Coordinates of C-alpha atoms in Angstrom, one line a residue:
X1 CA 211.3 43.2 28.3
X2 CA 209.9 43.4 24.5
X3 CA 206.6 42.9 24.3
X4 CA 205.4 40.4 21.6
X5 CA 202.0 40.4 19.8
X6 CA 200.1 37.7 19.5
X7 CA 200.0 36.7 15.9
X8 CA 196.2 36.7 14.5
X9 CA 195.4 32.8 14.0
X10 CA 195.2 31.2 10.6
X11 CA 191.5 30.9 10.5
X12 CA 191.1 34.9 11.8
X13 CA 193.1 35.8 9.2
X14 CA 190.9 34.1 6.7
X15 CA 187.6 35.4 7.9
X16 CA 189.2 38.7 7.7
X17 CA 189.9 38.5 3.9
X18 CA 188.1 40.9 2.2
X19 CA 185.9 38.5 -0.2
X20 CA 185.3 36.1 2.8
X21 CA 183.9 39.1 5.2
X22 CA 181.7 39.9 2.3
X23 CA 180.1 36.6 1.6
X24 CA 179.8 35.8 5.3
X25 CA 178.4 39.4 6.8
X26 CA 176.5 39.5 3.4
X27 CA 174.7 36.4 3.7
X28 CA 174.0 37.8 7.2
X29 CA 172.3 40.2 6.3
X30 CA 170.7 38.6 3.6
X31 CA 168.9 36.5 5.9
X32 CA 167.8 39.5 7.8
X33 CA 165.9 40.4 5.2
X34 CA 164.4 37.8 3.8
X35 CA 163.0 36.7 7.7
X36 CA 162.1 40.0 8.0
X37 CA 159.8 40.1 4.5
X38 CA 158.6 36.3 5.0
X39 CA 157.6 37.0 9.1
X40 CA 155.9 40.6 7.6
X41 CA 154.3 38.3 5.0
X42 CA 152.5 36.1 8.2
X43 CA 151.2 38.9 9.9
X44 CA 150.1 41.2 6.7
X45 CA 146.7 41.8 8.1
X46 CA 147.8 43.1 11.3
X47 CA 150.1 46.7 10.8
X48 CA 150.8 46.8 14.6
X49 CA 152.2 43.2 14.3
X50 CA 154.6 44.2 11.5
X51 CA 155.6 47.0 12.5
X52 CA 157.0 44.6 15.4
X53 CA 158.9 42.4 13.0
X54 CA 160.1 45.2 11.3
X55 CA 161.5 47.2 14.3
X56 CA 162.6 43.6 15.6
X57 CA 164.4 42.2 12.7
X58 CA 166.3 45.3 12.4
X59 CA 167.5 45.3 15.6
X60 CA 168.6 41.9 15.7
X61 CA 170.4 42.9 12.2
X62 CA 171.9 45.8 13.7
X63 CA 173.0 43.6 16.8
X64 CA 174.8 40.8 14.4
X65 CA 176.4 43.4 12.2
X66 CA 177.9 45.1 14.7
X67 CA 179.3 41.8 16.8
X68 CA 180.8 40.4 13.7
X69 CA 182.2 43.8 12.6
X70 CA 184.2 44.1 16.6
X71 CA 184.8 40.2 16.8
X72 CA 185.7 39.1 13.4
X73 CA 186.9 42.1 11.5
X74 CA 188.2 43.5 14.6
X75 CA 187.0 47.0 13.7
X76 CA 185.2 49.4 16.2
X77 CA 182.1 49.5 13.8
X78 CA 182.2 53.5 14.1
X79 CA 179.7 53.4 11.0
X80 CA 176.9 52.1 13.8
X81 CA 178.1 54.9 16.1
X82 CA 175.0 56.1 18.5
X83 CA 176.0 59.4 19.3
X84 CA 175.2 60.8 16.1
X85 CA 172.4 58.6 15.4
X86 CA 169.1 60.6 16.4
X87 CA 170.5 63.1 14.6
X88 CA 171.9 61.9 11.0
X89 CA 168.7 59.4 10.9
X90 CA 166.4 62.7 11.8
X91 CA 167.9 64.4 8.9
X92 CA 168.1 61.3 6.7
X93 CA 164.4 61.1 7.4
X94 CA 163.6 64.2 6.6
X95 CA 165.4 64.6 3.4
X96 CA 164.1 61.5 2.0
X97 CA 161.2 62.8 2.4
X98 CA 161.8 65.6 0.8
X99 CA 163.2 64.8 -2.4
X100 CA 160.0 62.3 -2.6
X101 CA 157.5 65.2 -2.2
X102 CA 159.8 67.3 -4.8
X103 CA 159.4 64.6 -7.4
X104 CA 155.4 64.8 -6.7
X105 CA 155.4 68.3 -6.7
X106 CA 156.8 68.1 -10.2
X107 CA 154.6 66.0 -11.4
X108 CA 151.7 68.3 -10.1
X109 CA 153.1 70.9 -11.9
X110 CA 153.1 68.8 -14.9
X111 CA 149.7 67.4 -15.0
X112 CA 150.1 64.5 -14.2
X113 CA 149.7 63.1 -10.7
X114 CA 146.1 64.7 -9.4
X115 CA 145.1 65.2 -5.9
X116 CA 141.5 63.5 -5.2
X117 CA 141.3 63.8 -2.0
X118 CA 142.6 62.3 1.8
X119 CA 142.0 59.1 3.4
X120 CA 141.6 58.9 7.3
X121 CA 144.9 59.6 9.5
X122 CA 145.0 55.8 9.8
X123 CA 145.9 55.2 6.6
X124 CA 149.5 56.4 7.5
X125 CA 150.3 53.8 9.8
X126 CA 150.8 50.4 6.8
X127 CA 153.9 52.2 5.4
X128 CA 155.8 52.0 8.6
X129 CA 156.9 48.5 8.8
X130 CA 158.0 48.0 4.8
X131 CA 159.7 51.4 5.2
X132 CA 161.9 50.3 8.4
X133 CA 162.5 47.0 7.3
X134 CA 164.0 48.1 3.0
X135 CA 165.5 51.3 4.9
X136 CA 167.1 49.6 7.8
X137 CA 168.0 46.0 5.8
X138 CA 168.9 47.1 2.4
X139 CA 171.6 50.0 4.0
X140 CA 173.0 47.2 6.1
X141 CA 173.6 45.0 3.1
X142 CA 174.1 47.2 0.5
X143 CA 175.8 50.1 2.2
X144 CA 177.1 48.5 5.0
X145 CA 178.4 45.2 3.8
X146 CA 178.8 45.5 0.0
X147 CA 180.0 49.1 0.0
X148 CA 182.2 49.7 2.9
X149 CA 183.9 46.0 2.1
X150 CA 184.7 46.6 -1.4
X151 CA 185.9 50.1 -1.1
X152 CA 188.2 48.8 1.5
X153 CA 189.5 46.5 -0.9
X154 CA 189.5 48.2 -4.5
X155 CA 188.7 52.3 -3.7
X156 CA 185.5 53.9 -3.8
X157 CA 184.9 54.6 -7.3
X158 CA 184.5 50.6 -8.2
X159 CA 182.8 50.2 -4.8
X160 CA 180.2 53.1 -6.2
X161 CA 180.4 51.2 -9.4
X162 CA 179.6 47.8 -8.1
X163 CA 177.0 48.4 -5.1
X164 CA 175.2 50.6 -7.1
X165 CA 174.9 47.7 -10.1
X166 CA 173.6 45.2 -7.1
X167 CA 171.4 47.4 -5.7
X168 CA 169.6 48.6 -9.2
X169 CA 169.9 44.1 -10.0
X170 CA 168.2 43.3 -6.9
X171 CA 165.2 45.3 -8.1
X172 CA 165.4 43.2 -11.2
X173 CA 163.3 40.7 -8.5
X174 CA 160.7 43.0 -8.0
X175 CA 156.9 43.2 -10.1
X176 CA 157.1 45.6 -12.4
X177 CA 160.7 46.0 -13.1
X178 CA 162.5 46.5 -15.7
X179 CA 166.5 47.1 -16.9
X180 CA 165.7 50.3 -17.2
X181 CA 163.8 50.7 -13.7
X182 CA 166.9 48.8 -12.2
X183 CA 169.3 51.2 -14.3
X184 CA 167.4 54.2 -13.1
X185 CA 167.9 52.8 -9.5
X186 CA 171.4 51.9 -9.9
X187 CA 172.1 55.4 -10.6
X188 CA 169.8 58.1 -8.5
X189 CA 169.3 55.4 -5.9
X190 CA 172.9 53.5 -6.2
X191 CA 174.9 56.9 -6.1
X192 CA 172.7 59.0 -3.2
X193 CA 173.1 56.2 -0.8
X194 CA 176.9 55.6 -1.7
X195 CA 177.7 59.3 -1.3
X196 CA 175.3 59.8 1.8
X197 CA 177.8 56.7 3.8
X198 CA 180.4 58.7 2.4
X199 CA 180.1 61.8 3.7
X200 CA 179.4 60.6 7.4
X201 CA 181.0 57.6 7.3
X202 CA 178.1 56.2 9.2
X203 CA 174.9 54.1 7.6
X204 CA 172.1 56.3 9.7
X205 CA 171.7 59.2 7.2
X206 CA 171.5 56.8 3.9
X207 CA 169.0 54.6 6.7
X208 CA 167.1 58.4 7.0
X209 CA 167.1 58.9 3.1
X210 CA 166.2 55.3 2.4
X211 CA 162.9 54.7 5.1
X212 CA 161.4 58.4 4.8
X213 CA 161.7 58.1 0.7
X214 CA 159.9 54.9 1.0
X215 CA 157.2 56.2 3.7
X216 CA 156.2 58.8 2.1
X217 CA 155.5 56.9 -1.1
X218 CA 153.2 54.8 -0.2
X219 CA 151.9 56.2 3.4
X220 CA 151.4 59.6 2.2
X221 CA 151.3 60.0 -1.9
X222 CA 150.1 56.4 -2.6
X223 CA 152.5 55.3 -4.9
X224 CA 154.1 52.2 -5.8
X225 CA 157.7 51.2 -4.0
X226 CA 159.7 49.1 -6.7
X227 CA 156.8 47.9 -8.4
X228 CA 155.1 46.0 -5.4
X229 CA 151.3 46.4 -5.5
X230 CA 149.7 50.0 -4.6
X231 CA 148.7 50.6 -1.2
X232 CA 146.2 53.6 -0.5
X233 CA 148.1 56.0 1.6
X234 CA 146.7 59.3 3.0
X235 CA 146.3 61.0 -0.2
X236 CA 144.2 59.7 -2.8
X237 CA 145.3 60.6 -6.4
X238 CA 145.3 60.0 -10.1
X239 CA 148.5 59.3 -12.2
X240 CA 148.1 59.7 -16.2
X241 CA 151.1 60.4 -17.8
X242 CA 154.2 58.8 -20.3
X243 CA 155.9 56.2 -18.1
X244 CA 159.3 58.1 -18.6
X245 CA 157.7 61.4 -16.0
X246 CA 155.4 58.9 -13.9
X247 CA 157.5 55.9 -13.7
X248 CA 154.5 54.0 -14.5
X249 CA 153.8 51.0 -12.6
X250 CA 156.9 50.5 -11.1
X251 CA 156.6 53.7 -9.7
X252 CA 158.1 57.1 -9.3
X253 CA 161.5 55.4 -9.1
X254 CA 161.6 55.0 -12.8
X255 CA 161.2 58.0 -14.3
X256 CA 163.6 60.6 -15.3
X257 CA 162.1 63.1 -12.6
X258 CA 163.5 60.7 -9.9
X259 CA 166.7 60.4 -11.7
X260 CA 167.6 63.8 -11.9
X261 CA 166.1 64.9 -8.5
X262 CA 168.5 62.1 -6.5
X263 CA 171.7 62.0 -8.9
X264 CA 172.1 65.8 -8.9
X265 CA 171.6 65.1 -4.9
X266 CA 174.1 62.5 -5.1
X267 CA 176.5 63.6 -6.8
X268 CA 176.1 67.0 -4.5
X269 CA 177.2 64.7 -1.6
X270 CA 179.8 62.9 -3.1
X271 CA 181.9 65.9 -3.8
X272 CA 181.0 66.9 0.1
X273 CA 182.3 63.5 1.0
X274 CA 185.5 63.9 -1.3
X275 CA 186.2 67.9 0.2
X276 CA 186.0 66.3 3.5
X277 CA 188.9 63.4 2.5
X278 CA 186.5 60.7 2.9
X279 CA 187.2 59.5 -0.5
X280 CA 189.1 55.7 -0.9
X281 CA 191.7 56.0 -3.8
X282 CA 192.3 52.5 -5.9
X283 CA 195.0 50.0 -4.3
X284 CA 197.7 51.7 -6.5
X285 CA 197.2 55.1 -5.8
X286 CA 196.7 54.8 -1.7
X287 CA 200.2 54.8 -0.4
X288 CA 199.0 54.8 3.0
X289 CA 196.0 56.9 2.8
X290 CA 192.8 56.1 5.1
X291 CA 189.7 58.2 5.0
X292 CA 188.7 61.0 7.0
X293 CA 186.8 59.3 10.1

């Protein structure tokens, strides 16, 4: 006997059209985020309690991402895979750290950000929930959704292009911001969290890079995230400075030490990601070709 497949329904089909998935999972997601910063918003006097929404709306984000991605895209959502996930989020973590505490040290080393001394060991508890939520959220919808749809659909270079543009636009929201802040973003940030799904082909190292870059910003250095309001952290400090080293009020983000500390990153994991064969050519030049899993 031949065996027939089933042909994919009318309606499947449609769901499954690249500009569809994208406005459905991305509106998803979208939610996810903005429950997750309204519910924080409720409970803002209580860290224990955010840190609860936080941790929860994530996994519930995490949970709906990966159902639509194996029941509507038909995909085996290998991005979310768990076996590497301790580990690429550990290193994610501890790299996004580190190019944080680079940026400080350069501005030490220039005068301009002062050490006045440490707050209690309690102080380091506040970042947690704001750091899990962006770092967790934002990589689902910016990574996740806007970057692995489109460069599916039109290669990786315009999917760099575009998600990058989003990402360093959504900050336009933000206090503090502006087009240059969201262009700075759009680049350092834009490009090291492109290249960093890249080379893995999984969201937890760009997660890593994205929550410990955040923590340590305001838990540890005290410094503005995106131009939201200043939160005392462990260390206690003193910025005075030109706006273009500090990043002024909108924080370290925006100045050029940021830029060139994360794009040279960046780009350093974007040609990984490209040796490896993870790179997604344009429509016309694919003839067949599928990433490196």
């Amino acid at each position: 006997m031949n065996d027939v497949s089933t042909p994919t329904p009318l309606w499947l089909r449609v769901l499954r059209y690249p500009l569809v998935r994208l406005l459905l999972l991305g509106f998803l997601m979208l939610q996810a985020l903005g429950h997750s910063n309204y519910y924080m918003g409720l409970v803002a006097d209580s860290p224990g309690a955010k840190i609860a929404v936080a941790v929860g709306m994530s996994l519930l984000a995490l949970i709906v991402y990966a159902a639509f991605g194996r029941w509507v895209e038909g995909r085996s959502v290998s991005d979310l895979a768990l076996r590497p996930a301790a580990r690429e989020l550990a290193i994610g973590l501890a790299v996004g750290a580190m190019l944080y505490s680079t940026c400080i040290l350069v501005l030490v080393l220039a005068g301009i950000y002062r050490i006045d001394g440490l707050n209690p060991l309690s102080y380091l508890v506040p970042g947690i929930a704001m750091a899990v939520s962006a770092g967790f959220l934002e990589e689902l919808l910016f990574r996740g959704v806007l970057f692995r749809i489109v460069e599916e659909w039109l290669g990786s270079w315009i999917s760099i292009v575009v998600s990058s543009l989003f990402f360093g636009l959504a900050h336009l929201m933000n206090p503090e911001a502006t087009l240059s802040s969201a262009l700075f973003i759009s680049v350092e940030a834009g490009l090291l969290l492109a290249a960093a799904y890249m080379l893995t082909r999984r969201l937890w190292l760009g997660i890593g890079f994205h929550v410990g870059w955040n923590y340590v910003q305001t838990a540890v250095y005290s410094g503005a995230v995106s131009g939201t309001a200043v939160e005392p952290g462990l260390i206690r400090n003193t910025i005075e400075g030109p706006a273009l080293l500090s990043g002024g009020s909108f924080g370290v983000e925006a100045s050029i030490v940021a830029f060139v500390v994360c794009t040279t990153t960046g780009i350093v994991l974007l040609r990984m990601a490209i040796k490896r064969g993870h790179f997604v050519p344009s429509p016309w030049r694919r003839a067949g070709h599928r990433p490196s899993a």
